[in-house]
Amino acid sequence: MKKTVSTLALVLYSFVEIHQVFAQADKPPYVSPVPRSTFGTTLEQQEQQLKTDPLVLRFAESRKKQSNDRYRPLYHFVSPESTLNDPNGLAFWQGNWHLFYQGYPPEDRRQHWGHAISKDLIHWRDLPYAIYPSPERAVFSGGALVEDDRVIAIYQGTAVGNMVAISSDPLLLNWEKVTGNAVIPAKSKSGFSQPYSVFDPSIWKKDGIYYSLSAGRRARSDGGQFGTASLFRSKDLATWEYVHEFVEGDRFTLKGDDYACPYFWPIGDRYIMPFFSHMSGGQYLLGDYDKEQDKFLVSSHGKFNWGAVGPAGVHAPSATPDGKGGVILILNVNQGKPTGEWNHVMTLPRKLTLAGKDEVHQEPTGDIESLRYNKQSVGMTKLPANKEVVLKNIKGNAMEMAAEINPKKAQVIELNVLRSPNKEEYTRIIIYRAKGSS
């Protein structure tokens, strides 16, 4: 009996202690209780420190434990612990691709910027959390700009405004916040809301001046809402001035769409703005950059998926130039079924190129070939209407399919993958002749 009482008391004390940590972290100055290390400035020093870093060791143990989950992705990036949300600040720096993302540490469920690196955009290595809350309540989404000697991150710091942080070490492990406060405050000095949106910013540089988009949406005269992208500029990253609304000529997005997570990069001889609509999912605007007026003149529009935002819809983008006139893009995907402690996953990276004046071509990129094995070919297969054809000896928990389909007059074609022998469980890929796939 004494042993039972003692155990119960210990559990109760631990719960109270954890609750107190949460409560303290969720008040200004919002200091995170997640372990945090300061790393050396050379690659050799950093690699040595990472071998014993508590977060790296914790991530490895978590991935090992969660590998028993049969629904957990094998090669799409997923958070090493807990869940994730938007990808952020995709960048190439000193031989590595860097993927940041909204991570939710188990001991502090506010967003921190998670961090992973890759040589090939396919095989990712977990690094410690990169940017922690304080003075902001949580580290929301943003973008990154690579310069010769440093990487600049800009992001929304909830409760305070848009923040800027800088890193210049080999693995981008140490970050310093410019001024230590929001450089684009959410509220004016008098405490009133600003006449522009302060949300999910991105950054680029033109003629020695830094420019930033801050996303949002505004009320329409008919009672609906429309997407906005507020343009700011700065000479020193610390002091920013509002310029004007950036997008002109958007005849394409819908009533209720917004421009969350906007990125703005050249593609061929034009410019593209990938973004996320909380109503309609991941999409983009294509057009020309009027550098005299600092306006984006939109002439075309497209989507990164044709289904609903959820379940299993394509969510927010993170994008960066590939240095060859194209853009590398990664998005996160909303969950399609109940999962364990994880839910969102990242798409495979895509390369966007200009295929015509108003047409964008997208294809998978990175060393995808390294994932392939056990190739099997089916060849020409006739699919009779309203009848299921089961392909023999095609099995596995992960597969890549390359299929060319002529729908002829069929309005809908359905492919079932990961199908159990008696179809108790399966995943549907539905192709609509006039709509696309979902």
Short mmCIF file of C-alpha atoms in Angstrom, two decimals:
data_model
loop_
_atom_site.label_atom_id
_atom_site.label_comp_id
_atom_site.label_asym_id
_atom_site.label_seq_id
_atom_site.Cartn_x
_atom_site.Cartn_y
_atom_site.Cartn_z
CA MET A 1 0.00 0.00 0.00
CA LYS A 2 2.80 2.42 0.87
CA LYS A 3 4.49 1.66 -2.43
CA THR A 4 1.31 2.45 -4.34
CA VAL A 5 0.81 5.76 -2.52
CA SER A 6 4.45 6.73 -3.11
CA THR A 7 4.22 6.00 -6.85
CA LEU A 8 1.00 7.96 -7.16
CA ALA A 9 2.55 10.93 -5.38
CA LEU A 10 5.56 10.86 -7.69
CA VAL A 11 3.36 10.87 -10.80
CA LEU A 12 1.24 13.69 -9.45
CA TYR A 13 4.32 15.77 -8.57
CA SER A 14 5.80 15.28 -12.04
CA PHE A 15 2.57 16.38 -13.67
CA VAL A 16 2.41 19.53 -11.54
CA GLU A 17 6.06 20.29 -12.28
CA ILE A 18 5.59 19.94 -16.07
CA HIS A 19 2.41 22.02 -15.96
CA GLN A 20 4.30 24.79 -14.16
CA VAL A 21 7.02 24.77 -16.84
CA PHE A 22 4.39 25.07 -19.57
CA ALA A 23 2.64 27.91 -17.77
CA GLN A 24 5.89 29.81 -17.22
CA ALA A 25 7.01 29.40 -20.85
CA ASP A 26 3.68 30.72 -22.12
CA LYS A 27 4.14 34.12 -20.46
CA PRO A 28 6.49 36.95 -21.52
CA PRO A 29 9.38 36.72 -22.21
CA TYR A 30 8.26 33.26 -23.45
CA VAL A 31 11.55 31.48 -22.75
CA SER A 32 11.57 27.89 -24.00
CA PRO A 33 12.44 25.02 -21.63
CA VAL A 34 13.72 22.90 -24.56
CA PRO A 35 17.45 22.04 -24.27
CA ARG A 36 19.64 24.46 -26.22
CA SER A 37 23.33 24.39 -27.04
CA THR A 38 25.85 26.91 -28.35
CA PHE A 39 28.06 25.42 -31.05
CA GLY A 40 31.56 26.13 -32.29
CA THR A 41 32.30 28.10 -35.42
CA THR A 42 34.12 25.44 -37.47
CA LEU A 43 32.61 22.38 -39.10
CA GLU A 44 34.94 20.08 -37.17
CA GLN A 45 33.88 21.59 -33.83
CA GLN A 46 30.21 21.38 -34.71
CA GLU A 47 30.34 17.78 -35.88
CA GLN A 48 32.12 16.78 -32.67
CA GLN A 49 29.55 18.55 -30.50
CA LEU A 50 26.62 17.03 -32.39
CA LYS A 51 27.78 13.52 -31.44
CA THR A 52 26.77 14.15 -27.83
CA ASP A 53 24.11 16.84 -28.28
CA PRO A 54 21.07 15.93 -26.13
CA LEU A 55 18.54 16.85 -28.82
CA VAL A 56 20.32 14.91 -31.57
CA LEU A 57 20.47 11.85 -29.30
CA ARG A 58 16.82 12.32 -28.37
CA PHE A 59 15.78 12.58 -32.02
CA ALA A 60 17.65 9.38 -32.89
CA GLU A 61 15.91 7.49 -30.09
CA SER A 62 12.54 8.90 -31.11
CA ARG A 63 12.99 7.89 -34.75
CA LYS A 64 14.00 4.40 -33.67
CA LYS A 65 10.90 4.09 -31.50
CA GLN A 66 8.54 5.43 -34.14
CA SER A 67 9.94 3.20 -36.89
CA ASN A 68 7.49 0.54 -35.69
CA ASP A 69 4.58 2.66 -36.93
CA ARG A 70 3.62 1.05 -40.25
CA TYR A 71 1.98 4.26 -41.51
CA ARG A 72 4.94 6.51 -40.79
CA PRO A 73 6.59 7.62 -44.09
CA LEU A 74 9.81 5.92 -45.14
CA TYR A 75 11.34 8.64 -47.31
CA HIS A 76 9.10 11.69 -47.08
CA PHE A 77 10.53 13.90 -44.34
CA VAL A 78 8.61 13.80 -41.08
CA SER A 79 9.49 15.37 -37.73
CA PRO A 80 11.85 13.29 -35.58
CA GLU A 81 9.57 13.83 -32.60
CA SER A 82 6.02 15.04 -32.20
CA THR A 83 4.44 16.69 -35.23
CA LEU A 84 5.34 19.43 -37.70
CA ASN A 85 3.67 22.10 -39.77
CA ASP A 86 4.89 24.50 -42.49
CA PRO A 87 8.31 24.09 -44.10
CA ASN A 88 10.34 27.29 -43.69
CA GLY A 89 13.46 28.95 -45.06
CA LEU A 90 14.54 26.29 -47.56
CA ALA A 91 18.12 27.23 -48.54
CA PHE A 92 21.41 25.87 -49.91
CA TRP A 93 24.44 26.83 -47.79
CA GLN A 94 28.03 25.53 -47.82
CA GLY A 95 27.27 22.22 -49.50
CA ASN A 96 24.02 21.38 -47.71
CA TRP A 97 20.35 21.90 -48.34
CA HIS A 98 18.74 23.27 -45.18
CA LEU A 99 15.10 22.58 -44.42
CA PHE A 100 13.53 24.42 -41.50
CA TYR A 101 10.02 23.66 -40.31
CA GLN A 102 7.54 24.42 -37.57
CA GLY A 103 8.40 21.87 -34.89
CA TYR A 104 6.49 21.18 -31.67
CA PRO A 105 8.85 19.90 -28.93
CA PRO A 106 7.05 17.58 -26.48
CA GLU A 107 8.03 19.65 -23.44
CA ASP A 108 6.89 22.93 -25.05
CA ARG A 109 4.18 22.65 -27.70
CA ARG A 110 4.76 26.15 -29.06
CA GLN A 111 6.33 26.31 -32.50
CA HIS A 112 10.14 26.29 -32.73
CA TRP A 113 12.02 26.15 -36.03
CA GLY A 114 13.05 22.54 -36.54
CA HIS A 115 16.09 21.91 -38.72
CA ALA A 116 17.38 19.18 -41.05
CA ILE A 117 20.09 19.07 -43.72
CA SER A 118 20.64 17.01 -46.85
CA LYS A 119 23.23 16.63 -49.58
CA ASP A 120 20.68 15.40 -52.13
CA LEU A 121 17.24 16.69 -51.01
CA ILE A 122 16.18 13.10 -50.28
CA HIS A 123 18.21 11.78 -47.33
CA TRP A 124 17.77 14.16 -44.40
CA ARG A 125 19.78 14.44 -41.20
CA ASP A 126 18.22 15.85 -38.03
CA LEU A 127 19.88 18.83 -36.37
CA PRO A 128 18.83 20.58 -33.13
CA TYR A 129 16.06 23.13 -33.15
CA ALA A 130 17.37 26.27 -34.85
CA ILE A 131 15.26 29.21 -33.63
CA TYR A 132 13.56 29.30 -30.23
CA PRO A 133 10.76 31.57 -28.93
CA SER A 134 11.53 34.76 -26.92
CA PRO A 135 10.67 37.56 -27.12
CA GLU A 136 8.05 36.14 -29.49
CA ARG A 137 5.50 33.70 -28.10
CA ALA A 138 6.03 31.21 -30.94
CA VAL A 139 8.22 30.97 -34.04
CA PHE A 140 5.83 30.93 -36.98
CA SER A 141 6.56 30.66 -40.70
CA GLY A 142 9.02 32.65 -42.80
CA GLY A 143 11.71 32.50 -45.46
CA ALA A 144 15.48 32.75 -45.85
CA LEU A 145 17.96 34.63 -48.02
CA VAL A 146 21.46 33.27 -48.66
CA GLU A 147 24.25 35.85 -48.96
CA ASP A 148 27.96 35.27 -49.50
CA ASP A 149 28.83 35.26 -45.81
CA ARG A 150 25.57 34.57 -43.99
CA VAL A 151 21.98 33.33 -44.12
CA ILE A 152 19.15 35.67 -43.14
CA ALA A 153 15.89 34.26 -41.79
CA ILE A 154 12.73 36.33 -41.50
CA TYR A 155 9.65 34.92 -39.78
CA GLN A 156 6.52 35.80 -37.89
CA GLY A 157 7.04 35.99 -34.16
CA THR A 158 3.59 35.68 -32.67
CA ALA A 159 2.50 38.36 -30.18
CA VAL A 160 5.26 40.74 -31.32
CA GLY A 161 5.62 40.88 -35.14
CA ASN A 162 8.05 39.85 -37.85
CA MET A 163 11.54 38.90 -36.65
CA VAL A 164 14.92 38.65 -38.41
CA ALA A 165 17.67 36.24 -37.35
CA ILE A 166 21.15 35.68 -38.84
CA SER A 167 23.51 32.71 -38.91
CA SER A 168 26.92 32.31 -40.58
CA ASP A 169 28.35 29.09 -39.14
CA PRO A 170 28.90 25.96 -41.27
CA LEU A 171 25.73 24.08 -40.29
CA LEU A 172 23.58 27.10 -39.36
CA LEU A 173 23.33 25.98 -35.75
CA ASN A 174 23.76 29.36 -34.02
CA TRP A 175 21.25 32.14 -34.71
CA GLU A 176 21.25 35.75 -33.52
CA LYS A 177 18.07 37.83 -33.62
CA VAL A 178 18.55 41.30 -35.11
CA THR A 179 17.85 43.94 -32.42
CA GLY A 180 16.46 41.17 -30.19
CA ASN A 181 12.94 42.40 -30.96
CA ALA A 182 10.42 42.45 -33.79
CA VAL A 183 11.76 44.52 -36.70
CA ILE A 184 8.24 44.86 -38.16
CA PRO A 185 6.02 45.18 -35.08
CA ALA A 186 2.50 43.77 -35.05
CA LYS A 187 1.29 46.88 -33.26
CA SER A 188 2.31 50.52 -33.47
CA LYS A 189 4.06 52.26 -30.58
CA SER A 190 0.68 53.60 -29.52
CA GLY A 191 -0.67 50.05 -29.29
CA PHE A 192 -2.93 50.10 -32.33
CA SER A 193 -2.95 47.56 -35.15
CA GLN A 194 -0.85 48.42 -38.19
CA PRO A 195 -2.43 49.38 -41.56
CA TYR A 196 -0.80 46.29 -43.09
CA SER A 197 -0.63 42.58 -42.38
CA VAL A 198 2.18 41.07 -40.29
CA PHE A 199 2.22 37.40 -41.15
CA ASP A 200 4.44 34.68 -42.72
CA PRO A 201 7.11 36.97 -44.26
CA SER A 202 9.65 36.23 -47.00
CA ILE A 203 12.79 38.10 -48.08
CA TRP A 204 14.89 38.97 -51.15
CA LYS A 205 17.42 41.61 -52.16
CA LYS A 206 17.46 44.08 -55.06
CA ASP A 207 20.08 46.77 -55.75
CA GLY A 208 21.52 46.49 -52.25
CA ILE A 209 18.11 46.89 -50.57
CA TYR A 210 16.30 44.14 -48.66
CA TYR A 211 12.65 43.55 -49.50
CA SER A 212 10.09 41.53 -47.60
CA LEU A 213 6.54 40.34 -48.21
CA SER A 214 4.19 39.99 -45.28
CA ALA A 215 1.14 37.86 -46.00
CA GLY A 216 -2.48 38.23 -45.11
CA ARG A 217 -6.00 38.93 -46.30
CA ARG A 218 -8.36 41.87 -46.13
CA ALA A 219 -12.09 42.42 -46.18
CA ARG A 220 -13.84 42.89 -49.52
CA SER A 221 -16.69 45.30 -50.10
CA ASP A 222 -19.05 42.36 -50.62
CA GLY A 223 -18.28 40.97 -47.17
CA GLY A 224 -15.72 38.39 -48.28
CA GLN A 225 -11.93 38.42 -48.05
CA PHE A 226 -9.05 38.58 -50.54
CA GLY A 227 -5.35 37.88 -50.33
CA THR A 228 -2.83 40.64 -49.67
CA ALA A 229 0.96 40.82 -49.69
CA SER A 230 2.39 43.89 -47.97
CA LEU A 231 5.81 45.01 -49.26
CA PHE A 232 8.52 46.33 -46.92
CA ARG A 233 12.11 47.45 -47.54
CA SER A 234 15.21 47.96 -45.41
CA LYS A 235 18.86 48.88 -45.78
CA ASP A 236 20.09 47.21 -42.61
CA LEU A 237 17.53 44.49 -41.64
CA ALA A 238 16.80 46.35 -38.39
CA THR A 239 14.67 49.25 -39.64
CA TRP A 240 11.92 48.53 -42.17
CA GLU A 241 9.46 50.80 -43.92
CA TYR A 242 6.13 49.86 -45.45
CA VAL A 243 5.97 50.49 -49.20
CA HIS A 244 2.56 49.35 -50.51
CA GLU A 245 0.53 46.33 -51.56
CA PHE A 246 2.73 44.26 -53.85
CA VAL A 247 0.40 42.18 -56.07
CA GLU A 248 -1.48 43.68 -59.00
CA GLY A 249 -3.72 41.90 -61.49
CA ASP A 250 -4.70 38.85 -59.45
CA ARG A 251 -7.86 37.83 -61.29
CA PHE A 252 -7.31 34.18 -60.43
CA THR A 253 -7.62 33.47 -56.72
CA LEU A 254 -11.02 33.04 -55.10
CA LYS A 255 -13.08 34.97 -52.62
CA GLY A 256 -11.77 33.79 -49.25
CA ASP A 257 -8.25 32.92 -50.44
CA ASP A 258 -5.22 34.42 -48.69
CA TYR A 259 -1.50 34.66 -49.49
CA ALA A 260 -0.06 32.76 -46.53
CA CYS A 261 3.64 31.76 -46.74
CA PRO A 262 4.42 33.79 -49.90
CA TYR A 263 7.82 33.39 -51.55
CA PHE A 264 8.98 35.59 -54.41
CA TRP A 265 11.72 34.37 -56.75
CA PRO A 266 12.76 34.67 -60.41
CA ILE A 267 11.87 31.75 -62.66
CA GLY A 268 13.31 31.97 -66.15
CA ASP A 269 12.76 35.55 -67.27
CA ARG A 270 9.66 35.95 -65.09
CA TYR A 271 8.77 35.72 -61.39
CA ILE A 272 6.73 33.30 -59.32
CA MET A 273 5.00 33.70 -55.96
CA PRO A 274 4.19 30.31 -54.37
CA PHE A 275 1.79 30.66 -51.44
CA PHE A 276 -0.81 28.84 -49.37
CA SER A 277 -4.51 29.61 -49.14
CA HIS A 278 -6.13 28.37 -45.96
CA MET A 279 -9.24 27.81 -48.06
CA SER A 280 -7.84 26.36 -51.30
CA GLY A 281 -4.38 24.95 -50.52
CA GLY A 282 -0.95 25.37 -52.13
CA GLN A 283 -0.79 27.42 -55.35
CA TYR A 284 1.19 30.12 -57.15
CA LEU A 285 0.96 33.36 -59.09
CA LEU A 286 3.18 33.94 -62.15
CA GLY A 287 4.03 37.28 -63.69
CA ASP A 288 6.55 40.09 -64.11
CA TYR A 289 8.41 42.17 -61.53
CA ASP A 290 8.09 45.90 -62.20
CA LYS A 291 11.29 46.94 -60.44
CA GLU A 292 10.66 50.64 -60.97
CA GLN A 293 7.29 50.61 -59.22
CA ASP A 294 8.10 47.57 -57.03
CA LYS A 295 4.96 45.76 -58.13
CA PHE A 296 4.26 42.16 -59.07
CA LEU A 297 2.14 42.15 -62.27
CA VAL A 298 0.31 38.82 -62.36
CA SER A 299 -0.57 37.14 -65.65
CA SER A 300 -1.11 33.50 -64.70
CA HIS A 301 -1.97 31.20 -61.82
CA GLY A 302 -1.73 27.54 -60.94
CA LYS A 303 -2.18 25.04 -58.12
CA PHE A 304 0.16 22.49 -56.58
CA ASN A 305 -2.76 20.14 -55.98
CA TRP A 306 -6.28 19.83 -57.29
CA GLY A 307 -7.95 18.33 -54.27
CA ALA A 308 -9.20 19.85 -51.05
CA VAL A 309 -6.86 21.28 -48.41
CA GLY A 310 -7.81 18.35 -46.21
CA PRO A 311 -7.76 15.53 -45.74
CA ALA A 312 -4.37 14.85 -47.35
CA GLY A 313 -4.22 18.20 -49.13
CA VAL A 314 -1.05 20.03 -50.10
CA HIS A 315 -0.40 22.77 -47.55
CA ALA A 316 2.26 25.50 -47.28
CA PRO A 317 5.34 25.93 -49.53
CA SER A 318 8.96 26.78 -48.92
CA ALA A 319 10.95 27.79 -51.99
CA THR A 320 14.45 28.85 -53.02
CA PRO A 321 16.22 29.48 -56.36
CA ASP A 322 18.21 26.55 -57.76
CA GLY A 323 20.85 28.85 -59.28
CA LYS A 324 19.93 27.72 -62.82
CA GLY A 325 16.80 29.76 -63.44
CA GLY A 326 14.47 27.36 -61.65
CA VAL A 327 12.99 27.15 -58.18
CA ILE A 328 13.18 24.28 -55.67
CA LEU A 329 9.95 23.81 -53.73
CA ILE A 330 8.88 21.68 -50.75
CA LEU A 331 5.39 21.68 -49.25
CA ASN A 332 3.85 19.96 -46.26
CA VAL A 333 0.84 17.67 -46.60
CA ASN A 334 -2.11 17.49 -44.24
CA GLN A 335 -2.88 14.15 -42.66
CA GLY A 336 -5.21 11.80 -44.51
CA LYS A 337 -6.05 9.57 -41.56
CA PRO A 338 -5.65 9.56 -37.78
CA THR A 339 -2.02 8.99 -36.82
CA GLY A 340 0.04 8.70 -33.66
CA GLU A 341 1.92 11.67 -32.28
CA TRP A 342 2.88 12.79 -35.80
CA ASN A 343 0.60 14.01 -38.59
CA HIS A 344 1.96 16.29 -41.35
CA VAL A 345 4.73 15.13 -43.70
CA MET A 346 6.77 16.92 -46.35
CA THR A 347 6.35 16.34 -50.05
CA LEU A 348 9.28 15.19 -52.13
CA PRO A 349 11.10 18.28 -53.42
CA ARG A 350 9.95 19.68 -56.75
CA LYS A 351 11.80 21.66 -59.37
CA LEU A 352 9.79 24.44 -60.99
CA THR A 353 10.85 25.79 -64.39
CA LEU A 354 9.24 28.08 -66.91
CA ALA A 355 7.74 26.03 -69.76
CA GLY A 356 6.11 28.93 -71.60
CA LYS A 357 5.17 32.53 -70.97
CA ASP A 358 2.35 31.57 -68.64
CA GLU A 359 3.11 27.94 -67.92
CA VAL A 360 5.14 26.38 -65.09
CA HIS A 361 6.60 22.88 -65.37
CA GLN A 362 7.11 20.92 -62.17
CA GLU A 363 8.92 17.64 -61.63
CA PRO A 364 10.42 15.72 -58.70
CA THR A 365 14.02 16.63 -57.98
CA GLY A 366 16.87 15.41 -55.80
CA ASP A 367 18.49 11.98 -55.84
CA ILE A 368 15.23 10.06 -56.09
CA GLU A 369 16.98 7.31 -58.06
CA SER A 370 18.82 6.26 -54.90
CA LEU A 371 15.49 5.09 -53.45
CA ARG A 372 14.66 2.75 -56.32
CA TYR A 373 15.08 -1.02 -56.28
CA ASN A 374 13.25 -4.17 -57.46
CA LYS A 375 11.99 -2.63 -60.68
CA GLN A 376 8.95 -4.35 -62.17
CA SER A 377 7.28 -3.61 -65.48
CA VAL A 378 3.65 -4.29 -66.27
CA GLY A 379 3.42 -3.03 -69.83
CA MET A 380 0.23 -2.24 -71.75
CA THR A 381 -2.81 -3.10 -69.64
CA LYS A 382 -6.44 -2.81 -70.68
CA LEU A 383 -8.74 -1.46 -67.99
CA PRO A 384 -12.36 -2.46 -68.67
CA ALA A 385 -15.03 -0.06 -67.48
CA ASN A 386 -16.38 -0.54 -63.96
CA LYS A 387 -14.22 -3.59 -63.31
CA GLU A 388 -11.23 -4.02 -61.03
CA VAL A 389 -7.98 -5.40 -62.44
CA VAL A 390 -5.54 -6.70 -59.81
CA LEU A 391 -1.86 -6.71 -60.79
CA LYS A 392 -0.19 -9.85 -59.53
CA ASN A 393 3.16 -9.84 -57.72
CA ILE A 394 3.09 -6.07 -57.24
CA LYS A 395 3.41 -5.49 -53.50
CA GLY A 396 5.18 -3.44 -50.82
CA ASN A 397 4.66 -0.65 -48.29
CA ALA A 398 6.37 1.97 -50.45
CA MET A 399 6.52 2.19 -54.21
CA GLU A 400 7.14 4.58 -57.05
CA MET A 401 4.93 4.29 -60.10
CA ALA A 402 5.59 5.62 -63.59
CA ALA A 403 2.40 5.18 -65.59
CA GLU A 404 1.13 6.62 -68.86
CA ILE A 405 -2.67 6.54 -69.03
CA ASN A 406 -4.94 7.40 -71.93
CA PRO A 407 -8.38 7.95 -70.38
CA LYS A 408 -10.11 8.05 -73.79
CA LYS A 409 -13.74 8.73 -72.87
CA ALA A 410 -13.52 7.62 -69.26
CA GLN A 411 -14.41 10.42 -66.85
CA VAL A 412 -12.74 8.80 -63.84
CA ILE A 413 -9.84 6.37 -63.45
CA GLU A 414 -9.02 4.91 -60.03
CA LEU A 415 -5.79 3.24 -58.95
CA ASN A 416 -5.72 1.45 -55.60
CA VAL A 417 -2.32 1.03 -53.96
CA LEU A 418 -1.28 -0.52 -50.64
CA ARG A 419 -4.27 -2.81 -51.13
CA SER A 420 -4.69 -5.78 -48.80
CA PRO A 421 -5.48 -9.11 -50.56
CA ASN A 422 -9.20 -8.87 -49.87
CA LYS A 423 -9.35 -5.06 -50.09
CA GLU A 424 -9.99 -4.54 -46.39
CA GLU A 425 -7.56 -1.66 -46.64
CA TYR A 426 -6.31 0.37 -49.59
CA THR A 427 -5.26 3.85 -50.71
CA ARG A 428 -7.14 5.45 -53.61
CA ILE A 429 -5.57 7.53 -56.37
CA ILE A 430 -8.41 9.05 -58.39
CA ILE A 431 -7.82 10.73 -61.74
CA TYR A 432 -10.59 12.93 -63.09
CA ARG A 433 -10.40 13.46 -66.83
CA ALA A 434 -11.22 17.16 -66.67
CA LYS A 435 -9.90 17.96 -63.21
CA GLY A 436 -6.62 16.23 -62.44
CA SER A 437 -5.84 13.83 -59.59
CA SER A 438 -6.59 13.67 -55.88
#
